[in-house]
CSV table of C-alpha atoms in Angstrom, one decimal:
chain,number,residue,atom,x,y,z
A,1,UNK,CA,1.5,-20.0,-14.0
A,2,UNK,CA,2.4,-22.6,-16.6
A,3,UNK,CA,0.9,-20.5,-19.3
A,4,UNK,CA,2.8,-17.4,-18.1
A,5,UNK,CA,6.1,-19.3,-17.7
A,6,UNK,CA,6.8,-22.4,-19.7
A,7,UNK,CA,9.7,-23.3,-17.3
A,8,UNK,CA,7.2,-23.6,-14.4
A,9,UNK,CA,7.3,-27.2,-13.2
A,10,UNK,CA,4.5,-29.1,-11.5
A,11,UNK,CA,3.2,-32.6,-11.1
A,12,UNK,CA,0.0,-33.9,-9.6
A,13,UNK,CA,-1.4,-37.2,-8.4
A,14,UNK,CA,-5.1,-37.3,-8.1
A,15,UNK,CA,-7.7,-39.4,-6.2
A,16,UNK,CA,-10.5,-41.2,-8.0
A,17,UNK,CA,-12.8,-38.2,-7.5
A,18,UNK,CA,-10.1,-36.0,-9.2
A,19,UNK,CA,-9.2,-34.3,-6.0
A,20,UNK,CA,-5.5,-33.6,-5.2
A,21,UNK,CA,-3.7,-36.4,-3.4
A,22,UNK,CA,-0.1,-35.2,-4.0
A,23,UNK,CA,1.2,-32.0,-5.7
A,24,UNK,CA,4.7,-30.6,-6.3
A,25,UNK,CA,5.6,-27.3,-8.0
A,26,UNK,CA,8.7,-25.1,-8.5
A,27,UNK,CA,9.1,-22.0,-10.6
A,28,UNK,CA,11.9,-21.2,-13.0
A,29,UNK,CA,13.8,-19.1,-10.5
A,30,UNK,CA,13.8,-21.9,-7.9
A,31,UNK,CA,15.1,-24.4,-10.5
A,32,UNK,CA,17.9,-22.1,-11.5
A,33,UNK,CA,18.8,-21.3,-7.9
A,34,UNK,CA,19.3,-25.0,-7.2
A,35,UNK,CA,22.2,-25.0,-9.6
A,36,UNK,CA,24.1,-22.8,-7.2
A,37,UNK,CA,22.6,-23.5,-3.8
A,38,UNK,CA,21.4,-27.1,-4.0
A,39,UNK,CA,24.3,-28.7,-2.1
A,40,UNK,CA,22.4,-28.9,1.1
A,41,UNK,CA,18.6,-28.9,1.2
A,42,UNK,CA,16.1,-28.6,4.1
A,43,UNK,CA,12.6,-30.1,3.7
A,44,UNK,CA,10.0,-29.2,6.3
A,45,UNK,CA,6.4,-30.4,6.7
A,46,UNK,CA,5.3,-28.6,9.8
A,47,UNK,CA,2.4,-26.7,8.1
A,48,UNK,CA,-1.1,-28.1,7.5
A,49,UNK,CA,-3.8,-26.4,5.5
A,50,UNK,CA,-6.7,-25.8,7.8
A,51,UNK,CA,-9.6,-26.3,5.4
A,52,UNK,CA,-8.6,-29.4,3.5
A,53,UNK,CA,-6.1,-30.9,5.9
A,54,UNK,CA,-3.3,-31.1,3.3
A,55,UNK,CA,0.3,-31.2,4.5
A,56,UNK,CA,2.4,-28.4,3.1
A,57,UNK,CA,6.1,-29.1,2.5
A,58,UNK,CA,8.8,-26.8,1.3
A,59,UNK,CA,12.3,-27.4,-0.1
A,60,UNK,CA,14.6,-24.7,1.1
A,61,UNK,CA,18.3,-24.0,0.4
A,62,UNK,CA,20.7,-21.3,1.6
A,63,UNK,CA,22.2,-18.7,-0.8
A,64,UNK,CA,25.6,-17.1,-0.6
A,65,UNK,CA,24.4,-14.5,1.8
A,66,UNK,CA,23.3,-17.1,4.3
A,67,UNK,CA,19.6,-16.4,3.5
A,68,UNK,CA,16.9,-19.0,2.8
A,69,UNK,CA,15.9,-19.5,-0.8
A,70,UNK,CA,12.8,-21.5,-1.9
A,71,UNK,CA,13.5,-24.5,-4.1
A,72,UNK,CA,10.1,-26.1,-4.4
A,73,UNK,CA,6.8,-26.7,-2.7
A,74,UNK,CA,4.4,-29.6,-2.1
A,75,UNK,CA,1.0,-30.6,-0.8
A,76,UNK,CA,0.4,-34.1,0.5
A,77,UNK,CA,-2.7,-35.8,1.8
A,78,UNK,CA,-0.7,-38.0,4.1
A,79,UNK,CA,2.9,-38.5,5.3
A,80,UNK,CA,3.3,-42.1,4.4
A,81,UNK,CA,6.5,-43.5,2.9
A,82,UNK,CA,5.0,-43.8,-0.6
A,83,UNK,CA,4.0,-40.1,-0.5
A,84,UNK,CA,7.5,-39.0,0.3
A,85,UNK,CA,8.9,-41.3,-2.3
A,86,UNK,CA,6.7,-39.8,-5.0
A,87,UNK,CA,7.5,-36.3,-3.9
A,88,UNK,CA,11.3,-36.7,-3.8
A,89,UNK,CA,11.3,-38.4,-7.2
A,90,UNK,CA,9.3,-35.4,-8.6
A,91,UNK,CA,11.7,-33.0,-7.1
A,92,UNK,CA,14.7,-34.9,-8.5
A,93,UNK,CA,13.1,-34.9,-12.0
A,94,UNK,CA,12.5,-31.2,-11.6
A,95,UNK,CA,16.2,-30.6,-10.7
A,96,UNK,CA,17.5,-32.7,-13.6
A,97,UNK,CA,18.2,-35.7,-11.5
A,98,UNK,CA,20.9,-33.9,-9.4
A,99,UNK,CA,20.6,-35.1,-5.8
A,100,UNK,CA,21.9,-32.7,-3.0
A,101,UNK,CA,24.9,-33.6,-1.0
A,102,UNK,CA,23.0,-33.1,2.3
A,103,UNK,CA,19.4,-33.4,3.2
A,104,UNK,CA,18.0,-31.9,6.4
A,105,UNK,CA,14.5,-32.9,7.5
A,106,UNK,CA,12.1,-32.6,10.4
A,107,UNK,CA,11.3,-35.5,12.9
A,108,UNK,CA,8.8,-37.3,10.6
A,109,UNK,CA,9.5,-41.0,11.2
A,110,UNK,CA,8.3,-42.0,7.7
A,111,UNK,CA,10.8,-39.6,6.1
A,112,UNK,CA,13.6,-40.9,8.3
A,113,UNK,CA,13.1,-44.4,7.0
A,114,UNK,CA,13.1,-43.2,3.4
A,115,UNK,CA,16.3,-41.1,3.6
A,116,UNK,CA,19.6,-42.9,4.3
A,117,UNK,CA,22.0,-40.9,6.4
A,118,UNK,CA,25.7,-41.5,6.9
A,119,UNK,CA,26.8,-40.2,10.2
A,120,UNK,CA,30.5,-39.5,10.4
A,121,UNK,CA,32.3,-41.4,13.2
A,122,UNK,CA,33.8,-39.5,16.1
A,123,UNK,CA,37.4,-39.7,17.1
A,124,UNK,CA,38.6,-40.2,20.7
A,125,UNK,CA,41.8,-39.9,22.8
A,126,UNK,CA,42.7,-37.1,25.2
A,127,UNK,CA,46.0,-36.3,26.9
A,128,UNK,CA,47.8,-33.3,28.7
A,129,UNK,CA,48.9,-30.1,27.0
A,130,UNK,CA,52.2,-29.6,25.3
A,131,UNK,CA,54.6,-26.7,26.2
A,132,UNK,CA,53.7,-24.5,23.2
A,133,UNK,CA,50.0,-24.5,24.1
A,134,UNK,CA,50.8,-23.8,27.7
A,135,UNK,CA,52.9,-20.8,26.8
A,136,UNK,CA,50.3,-19.5,24.4
A,137,UNK,CA,47.6,-19.8,27.1
A,138,UNK,CA,49.8,-17.8,29.5
A,139,UNK,CA,50.1,-15.0,26.9
A,140,UNK,CA,46.4,-14.9,26.1
A,141,UNK,CA,45.0,-15.1,29.6
A,142,UNK,CA,47.7,-13.5,31.8
A,143,UNK,CA,48.3,-10.3,29.8
A,144,UNK,CA,46.3,-7.6,31.6
A,145,UNK,CA,47.0,-4.7,29.2
A,146,UNK,CA,47.7,-4.1,25.6
A,147,UNK,CA,51.4,-3.3,26.3
A,148,UNK,CA,51.9,-6.5,28.4
A,149,UNK,CA,50.2,-8.6,25.7
A,150,UNK,CA,52.4,-7.1,23.0
A,151,UNK,CA,55.6,-7.9,25.0
A,152,UNK,CA,54.5,-11.4,26.0
A,153,UNK,CA,53.4,-12.2,22.4
A,154,UNK,CA,56.6,-11.0,20.9
A,155,UNK,CA,58.6,-13.1,23.4
A,156,UNK,CA,56.4,-16.1,22.5
A,157,UNK,CA,57.1,-15.7,18.8
A,158,UNK,CA,60.8,-15.4,19.4
A,159,UNK,CA,61.0,-18.4,21.7
A,160,UNK,CA,59.2,-20.7,19.1
A,161,UNK,CA,60.6,-19.1,15.9
A,162,UNK,CA,57.3,-17.8,14.7
A,163,UNK,CA,58.3,-14.1,14.1
A,164,UNK,CA,57.9,-14.4,10.3
A,165,UNK,CA,54.7,-16.4,10.4
A,166,UNK,CA,52.1,-14.7,8.2
A,167,UNK,CA,49.5,-17.5,8.7
A,168,UNK,CA,46.7,-15.4,10.2
A,169,UNK,CA,46.7,-12.7,7.6
A,170,UNK,CA,47.1,-15.0,4.6
A,171,UNK,CA,44.4,-17.5,5.7
A,172,UNK,CA,41.9,-14.8,6.6
A,173,UNK,CA,42.6,-13.0,3.4
A,174,UNK,CA,41.6,-16.1,1.4
A,175,UNK,CA,38.1,-15.9,2.8
A,176,UNK,CA,37.9,-12.1,2.6
A,177,UNK,CA,38.7,-12.0,-1.1
A,178,UNK,CA,36.0,-14.6,-2.0
A,179,UNK,CA,33.2,-14.5,0.5
A,180,UNK,CA,30.2,-12.2,0.8
A,181,UNK,CA,30.4,-9.7,3.7
A,182,UNK,CA,27.8,-11.7,5.8
A,183,UNK,CA,29.7,-15.0,5.4
A,184,UNK,CA,33.1,-13.4,6.0
A,185,UNK,CA,31.8,-12.0,9.3
A,186,UNK,CA,30.9,-15.6,10.3
A,187,UNK,CA,34.4,-16.7,9.4
A,188,UNK,CA,35.9,-13.9,11.4
A,189,UNK,CA,34.0,-15.0,14.5
A,190,UNK,CA,35.7,-18.4,14.2
A,191,UNK,CA,39.1,-16.6,14.0
A,192,UNK,CA,38.3,-14.7,17.1
A,193,UNK,CA,37.2,-17.8,18.9
A,194,UNK,CA,40.6,-19.4,18.1
A,195,UNK,CA,42.1,-17.3,20.9
A,196,UNK,CA,40.3,-19.5,23.4
A,197,UNK,CA,41.7,-22.7,22.0
A,198,UNK,CA,44.8,-24.7,23.1
A,199,UNK,CA,46.1,-27.2,20.6
A,200,UNK,CA,48.0,-30.4,21.4
A,201,UNK,CA,49.4,-33.0,19.1
A,202,UNK,CA,48.5,-36.5,20.4
A,203,UNK,CA,49.6,-38.8,17.5
A,204,UNK,CA,51.3,-38.4,14.1
A,205,UNK,CA,52.4,-40.8,11.4
A,206,UNK,CA,53.1,-40.5,7.7
A,207,UNK,CA,51.6,-37.0,7.5
A,208,UNK,CA,48.4,-37.9,9.3
A,209,UNK,CA,48.1,-36.1,12.7
A,210,UNK,CA,45.6,-36.3,15.5
A,211,UNK,CA,45.1,-33.2,17.7
A,212,UNK,CA,43.3,-32.5,20.9
A,213,UNK,CA,41.9,-28.9,21.0
A,214,UNK,CA,40.8,-27.6,24.3
A,215,UNK,CA,38.4,-24.6,24.1
A,216,UNK,CA,38.2,-22.6,27.3
A,217,UNK,CA,34.5,-21.6,27.9
A,218,UNK,CA,35.1,-20.4,31.5
A,219,UNK,CA,37.9,-19.9,33.9
A,220,UNK,CA,38.0,-23.5,34.9
A,221,UNK,CA,36.1,-25.4,32.1
A,222,UNK,CA,37.5,-26.6,28.8
A,223,UNK,CA,35.6,-28.4,26.1
A,224,UNK,CA,37.8,-30.8,24.2
A,225,UNK,CA,37.6,-31.7,20.5
A,226,UNK,CA,39.5,-34.1,18.3
A,227,UNK,CA,40.8,-32.7,15.1
A,228,UNK,CA,42.6,-34.7,12.4
A,229,UNK,CA,44.9,-33.3,9.8
A,230,UNK,CA,46.2,-35.0,6.6
A,231,UNK,CA,49.1,-32.9,5.4
A,232,UNK,CA,49.4,-35.0,2.2
A,233,UNK,CA,45.7,-34.5,1.1
A,234,UNK,CA,45.5,-31.1,2.8
A,235,UNK,CA,42.4,-32.3,4.6
A,236,UNK,CA,41.2,-31.4,8.1
A,237,UNK,CA,38.3,-32.6,10.1
A,238,UNK,CA,37.0,-31.6,13.5
A,239,UNK,CA,34.7,-33.5,15.8
A,240,UNK,CA,32.4,-30.5,16.2
A,241,UNK,CA,31.4,-30.9,12.5
A,242,UNK,CA,30.9,-27.1,12.0
A,243,UNK,CA,32.2,-27.3,8.4
A,244,UNK,CA,29.9,-30.2,7.6
A,245,UNK,CA,26.8,-28.5,9.0
A,246,UNK,CA,27.4,-24.8,8.2
A,247,UNK,CA,30.2,-24.8,5.5
A,248,UNK,CA,32.6,-22.8,7.6
A,249,UNK,CA,35.9,-24.0,9.1
A,250,UNK,CA,35.7,-24.0,12.9
A,251,UNK,CA,38.0,-22.3,15.4
A,252,UNK,CA,39.4,-25.8,16.4
A,253,UNK,CA,40.4,-26.6,12.8
A,254,UNK,CA,41.9,-23.1,12.4
A,255,UNK,CA,43.9,-23.6,15.6
A,256,UNK,CA,45.4,-26.9,14.1
A,257,UNK,CA,46.2,-25.2,10.8
A,258,UNK,CA,47.9,-22.5,12.7
A,259,UNK,CA,49.9,-25.1,14.7
A,260,UNK,CA,50.9,-26.8,11.4
A,261,UNK,CA,51.9,-23.4,10.0
A,262,UNK,CA,49.7,-23.8,6.9
A,263,UNK,CA,49.8,-20.6,4.9
A,264,UNK,CA,46.9,-21.4,2.5
A,265,UNK,CA,43.8,-23.6,3.1
A,266,UNK,CA,42.7,-26.1,0.5
A,267,UNK,CA,40.2,-24.7,-1.9
A,268,UNK,CA,37.7,-27.4,-0.8
A,269,UNK,CA,37.2,-25.3,2.3
A,270,UNK,CA,36.4,-22.1,0.4
A,271,UNK,CA,32.9,-22.9,-0.9
A,272,UNK,CA,31.8,-21.2,-4.1
A,273,UNK,CA,28.2,-21.1,-2.7
A,274,UNK,CA,29.3,-18.3,-0.3
A,275,UNK,CA,31.2,-16.4,-3.0
A,276,UNK,CA,30.3,-12.7,-3.7
A,277,UNK,CA,31.2,-13.4,-7.4
A,278,UNK,CA,28.7,-16.3,-7.9
A,279,UNK,CA,26.9,-16.2,-11.2
A,280,UNK,CA,23.4,-15.3,-10.2
A,281,UNK,CA,21.5,-16.4,-13.3
A,282,UNK,CA,18.5,-17.3,-11.2
A,283,UNK,CA,17.9,-13.7,-10.2
A,284,UNK,CA,17.4,-12.7,-13.8
A,285,UNK,CA,14.5,-15.2,-14.3
A,286,UNK,CA,11.1,-13.7,-13.9
A,287,UNK,CA,9.2,-15.2,-11.1
A,288,UNK,CA,5.5,-16.1,-11.5
A,289,UNK,CA,4.8,-13.7,-8.6
A,290,UNK,CA,6.8,-10.7,-10.0
A,291,UNK,CA,3.6,-9.2,-11.6
A,292,UNK,CA,-0.1,-9.5,-10.8
A,293,UNK,CA,-1.5,-12.7,-12.1
A,294,UNK,CA,-4.4,-12.5,-14.6
A,295,UNK,CA,-7.2,-15.0,-14.4
A,296,UNK,CA,-6.3,-17.2,-17.4
A,297,UNK,CA,-9.8,-18.4,-18.0
A,298,UNK,CA,-11.1,-14.8,-18.2
A,299,UNK,CA,-8.3,-13.9,-20.5
A,300,UNK,CA,-8.9,-16.8,-22.8
A,301,UNK,CA,-12.6,-16.0,-22.8
A,302,UNK,CA,-12.0,-12.4,-23.9
A,303,UNK,CA,-9.7,-13.5,-26.7
A,304,UNK,CA,-12.2,-16.0,-28.0
A,305,UNK,CA,-15.1,-13.5,-27.9
A,306,UNK,CA,-13.0,-11.0,-29.9
A,307,UNK,CA,-12.2,-13.5,-32.6
A,308,UNK,CA,-15.7,-15.0,-32.6
A,309,UNK,CA,-17.2,-11.6,-33.2
A,310,UNK,CA,-15.2,-11.0,-36.3
A,311,UNK,CA,-16.1,-14.5,-37.6
A,312,UNK,CA,-19.8,-14.0,-36.9
A,313,UNK,CA,-19.8,-10.7,-38.7
A,314,UNK,CA,-18.3,-12.2,-41.7
A,315,UNK,CA,-20.5,-15.3,-41.7
A,316,UNK,CA,-23.7,-13.2,-41.3
A,317,UNK,CA,-23.3,-11.7,-44.8
A,318,UNK,CA,-24.9,-14.8,-46.4
A,319,UNK,CA,-26.9,-17.9,-45.5
A,320,UNK,CA,-24.2,-20.2,-47.1
A,321,UNK,CA,-21.5,-18.7,-44.9
A,322,UNK,CA,-23.7,-19.1,-41.8
A,323,UNK,CA,-24.2,-22.8,-42.6
A,324,UNK,CA,-20.5,-23.3,-42.9
A,325,UNK,CA,-19.9,-21.6,-39.6
A,326,UNK,CA,-22.5,-23.7,-37.8
A,327,UNK,CA,-21.0,-26.9,-39.3
A,328,UNK,CA,-17.6,-25.8,-38.1
A,329,UNK,CA,-18.9,-25.1,-34.6
A,330,UNK,CA,-20.5,-28.5,-34.4
A,331,UNK,CA,-17.2,-30.2,-35.4
A,332,UNK,CA,-15.1,-28.2,-33.0
A,333,UNK,CA,-17.5,-28.8,-30.1
A,334,UNK,CA,-17.4,-32.6,-30.6
A,335,UNK,CA,-13.6,-32.5,-30.7
A,336,UNK,CA,-13.4,-30.4,-27.5
A,337,UNK,CA,-15.8,-32.6,-25.6
A,338,UNK,CA,-13.8,-35.7,-26.6
A,339,UNK,CA,-10.6,-34.1,-25.4
A,340,UNK,CA,-12.3,-33.0,-22.1
A,341,UNK,CA,-13.5,-36.5,-21.5
A,342,UNK,CA,-10.1,-37.9,-22.1
A,343,UNK,CA,-8.5,-35.5,-19.7
A,344,UNK,CA,-11.0,-36.2,-17.0
A,345,UNK,CA,-10.1,-39.9,-17.1
A,346,UNK,CA,-6.4,-39.2,-16.4
A,347,UNK,CA,-5.3,-39.8,-12.8
A,348,UNK,CA,-2.1,-37.8,-12.9
A,349,UNK,CA,-0.8,-34.6,-14.4
A,350,UNK,CA,2.7,-33.4,-15.1
A,351,UNK,CA,4.2,-30.2,-16.4
A,352,UNK,CA,4.9,-31.7,-19.8
A,353,UNK,CA,1.3,-32.5,-20.8
A,354,UNK,CA,-0.7,-30.2,-18.5
A,355,UNK,CA,-2.9,-27.4,-19.7
A,356,UNK,CA,-5.3,-25.0,-18.0
A,357,UNK,CA,-8.4,-26.9,-19.1
A,358,UNK,CA,-7.2,-30.1,-17.3
A,359,UNK,CA,-6.2,-28.1,-14.2
A,360,UNK,CA,-9.6,-26.5,-14.1
A,361,UNK,CA,-11.2,-30.0,-13.9
A,362,UNK,CA,-9.4,-30.6,-10.6
A,363,UNK,CA,-11.7,-31.0,-7.6
A,364,UNK,CA,-11.1,-29.6,-4.1
A,365,UNK,CA,-10.3,-32.2,-1.4
A,366,UNK,CA,-13.1,-32.9,1.0
A,367,UNK,CA,-13.4,-30.2,3.7
A,368,UNK,CA,-12.7,-31.1,7.3
A,369,UNK,CA,-14.4,-29.9,10.4
A,370,UNK,CA,-12.0,-27.5,12.0
A,371,UNK,CA,-11.6,-26.7,15.7
A,372,UNK,CA,-12.4,-23.3,16.9
A,373,UNK,CA,-15.3,-21.3,18.2
A,374,UNK,CA,-18.9,-22.5,17.2
A,375,UNK,CA,-20.3,-20.9,14.1
A,376,UNK,CA,-23.5,-19.8,16.0
A,377,UNK,CA,-21.5,-18.1,18.7
A,378,UNK,CA,-23.1,-14.8,19.9
A,379,UNK,CA,-21.8,-11.9,17.9
A,380,UNK,CA,-20.4,-14.0,15.0
A,381,UNK,CA,-21.1,-13.0,11.5
A,382,UNK,CA,-21.7,-15.1,8.4
A,383,UNK,CA,-19.9,-14.4,5.2
């Protein structure tokens, strides 16, 4: 793959017997995709190779359609802290030293100790509903037909001076103009869920407000969430952490913005990674798997045979030329053997100095005895 694509990145750490201890690789498309979708990364090590008992790990991001995109792969002989440290350092080098903003991982204890996490603190404080939320709740839940809802809603807008409020259309239009269809549908689901929310201001000072948002999940059950809004910084945070985990404003935050009569959300909440206009440079990079791979060793052999045939035909014209060619062969053979011996003594390989000859010297890890049916089971076949 390195010969086919010079931007293919890989690094290896070998055991004394030249078998693989640790390996990391990423193709050019993955490296380019990280530029756009590398803000939050998931790393999973749930797969084990059956024959050699190597742990397979994958770095995965999410593109602007909400789909998974591969950002690197690894093989590890163990899941110790030093192995993860080596792997993450390789991955950072591959991605130009740019660490993601968020890193999601499985339940591996070693990895947890290696990755530092900052968990946002939760806010508290719950009280009764204000009059405006009570009136809105009456309109939403006690209107039994379209006509009655329209009448009650218009009365509600008149009573609270909200007739000219264009909040819903303007806020929703912000997301619709920018986001892909898939992501905008997810945003719309949050707007629909806002109808089940009742918002109440609990505290406010110097432009910083604390709200309690009650979300009705059944006729008698409300889930309560604390939402804070800083009107000066145009920053909103909800206890449910939907934006922090999925990159979409939640219905609780939208309810508070509606209560505050905010006509445009801050651009920090309209993520470019979900944009339908994102520059997709990574999709124009040829993947190593886009065409059938040729066996490089066979390809090199064919090229050498072709060139050698021409040289041999030329040298066979005289004894003097034949002697010159034999002498050249001896010199080249000594040089190649020295290089081969030097490569064999190297305990690690990286994408900068690796070539196919050194890779071909790698030894397979020791095979393990796998569980399953006995090999001499009646009716089994040998291959």
